[in-house]
Amino acid sequence: MRRRTFLTGTAASAALLAGCNSGTETETPTDGGGTEPTATSTATATPSDTPYSVEMAPVGEVEFESVPETWVANNGSWADMGIALGQEPPKGVWLTSRYHTQYYDEIDGLSVDKDDMTSMSNDGVSKELFYQFDADVHLIDPTFLKNRFGSWNRADVDEIESNVGPFFGNSIFSRSYGWHDSYQYYDLYGAFEKLSQVFQQRERYEAFVSLHEEFRANLDPHVPAASEAPSAAVVWGSGDQPDTFYPYVQSEGTSFKHLRDLNVQDALAASDVKDFHSSRGAIDYETLLDVDPEMLLVRGQEAKSAAQFEDTVVSFMQDHEVASDLTAVQNGDVYRAGPLYQGPITNFVVTERTASELYGVSESLYDRERVADIVAGDI
């Protein structure tokens, strides 16, 4: 195995607590913050033929002697960021089933083929798999990796960094992991900016920042004030006939960005229901009926179209003895909740979809052709 020409700095330490079990889209779910971006950032790109470094918690400062070409991603958030920056698809992601490339179908000229993409957790995320990838950079939070698999430790991370390539990432999608409290979170565009420095794609990043500003300007007139916005319970429910759910209390994690941008209020936050990440527990329809949210948003259903979701999950709830008493079911306000993992492109798609379902927005809120052009380098 040839040694990569990437030098890693000292990583920040973090508390090591028990992590989650791996799974697929139909199994138990596994799930950071800051200010929204502006296009006037003062960060500058370094020429690709000159060594440069990028700093990010918890990995510290990572020095690159050349721009990475091959890569793997922790999840769909980082995978989508890489695609937005004009990169070839990653060799692998944690779970390919949760990298929802069907979202790209909304954008002519943009597609990602997952056929040859490895679902890393299927192999137990072994070190041998990283050697097989032989990737230039691993867009994975190493603290997440160590907490998800007890077989991984600091020495294993150091070995892969020395013999293959560096780790670079942060678990931005959730704010609920106790082991993440010891180091900084990033919001979506904060992490996106860091990755643009890794791939030396500052222009693409700034183009997406401008497009995001236009998107928010188009969205804002449709968004009610917090005092008038609906409350919703976000739960994970698997399969066509879910009868138990994993509750998600909304946080500043990027998996809730679309709901924050739409001012959706959290029905679970005002209840006694504990977040899945802290309780590891499930709830049933009786508990949901006690909360009785105005809207019910169901995760674990992103592989279904809206029609398929209606014909299976919603239909099942309408016929269910207890679920049929829920206000959200009676009023027809049960929807797919959106993914755990959002990058800049998928956030456009999911936010526009949710705005249509919740607020009846019928107009296009972002320029699809512009997205494809930026990805293609026509900036």
Short mmCIF file of N, CA and C in Angstrom, two decimals, residues 36 77 98 105 158 170 177 184 210 230 246 252 272-273 296 299 333 337 341 358:
data_model
loop_
_atom_site.label_atom_id
_atom_site.label_comp_id
_atom_site.label_asym_id
_atom_site.label_seq_id
_atom_site.Cartn_x
_atom_site.Cartn_y
_atom_site.Cartn_z
N GLU A 36 -26.21 31.20 9.56
CA GLU A 36 -26.33 30.93 8.14
C GLU A 36 -25.23 31.66 7.37
N SER A 77 -24.93 13.54 4.09
CA SER A 77 -24.61 14.97 4.22
C SER A 77 -23.30 15.28 3.52
N ARG A 98 -29.32 5.26 2.98
CA ARG A 98 -29.68 6.56 3.54
C ARG A 98 -29.01 7.71 2.79
N ASP A 105 -33.08 13.46 -8.96
CA ASP A 105 -34.00 13.35 -10.10
C ASP A 105 -34.77 14.65 -10.32
N ASP A 158 -5.16 6.27 13.72
CA ASP A 158 -3.80 6.69 13.37
C ASP A 158 -3.21 5.80 12.28
N ASN A 170 -17.12 15.92 10.80
CA ASN A 170 -17.76 16.28 12.05
C ASN A 170 -19.19 15.77 11.99
N TYR A 177 -25.73 13.46 20.60
CA TYR A 177 -24.74 12.50 21.08
C TYR A 177 -23.92 13.12 22.21
N GLN A 184 -16.52 21.25 18.91
CA GLN A 184 -17.39 22.17 18.19
C GLN A 184 -18.32 21.48 17.19
N SER A 210 -24.72 31.88 -2.54
CA SER A 210 -25.59 32.85 -3.19
C SER A 210 -26.94 32.23 -3.55
N PRO A 230 -47.32 25.57 12.49
CA PRO A 230 -47.84 24.31 13.04
C PRO A 230 -46.81 23.61 13.92
N TYR A 246 -39.61 5.74 16.95
CA TYR A 246 -38.51 6.33 17.69
C TYR A 246 -38.66 7.85 17.63
N GLU A 252 -30.53 21.66 16.79
CA GLU A 252 -29.82 22.47 15.81
C GLU A 252 -29.05 21.62 14.80
N ASP A 272 -43.56 14.85 27.68
CA ASP A 272 -42.66 14.06 28.52
C ASP A 272 -41.87 13.03 27.71
N VAL A 273 -42.07 13.00 26.41
CA VAL A 273 -41.39 12.04 25.56
C VAL A 273 -39.91 12.42 25.44
N LEU A 296 -47.83 15.02 11.82
CA LEU A 296 -46.96 13.90 12.13
C LEU A 296 -45.99 13.71 10.97
N ARG A 299 -40.00 9.68 9.71
CA ARG A 299 -38.71 9.35 9.10
C ARG A 299 -38.66 7.86 8.76
N ASP A 333 -52.65 15.31 7.70
CA ASP A 333 -51.37 15.98 7.89
C ASP A 333 -50.30 15.03 8.39
N ALA A 337 -40.85 12.80 6.77
CA ALA A 337 -40.19 13.83 7.58
C ALA A 337 -38.94 14.41 6.95
N TYR A 341 -29.80 12.96 6.81
CA TYR A 341 -28.59 13.58 6.27
C TYR A 341 -28.94 14.53 5.14
N LEU A 358 -46.70 21.25 3.67
CA LEU A 358 -47.19 21.89 4.89
C LEU A 358 -47.91 23.20 4.63
#
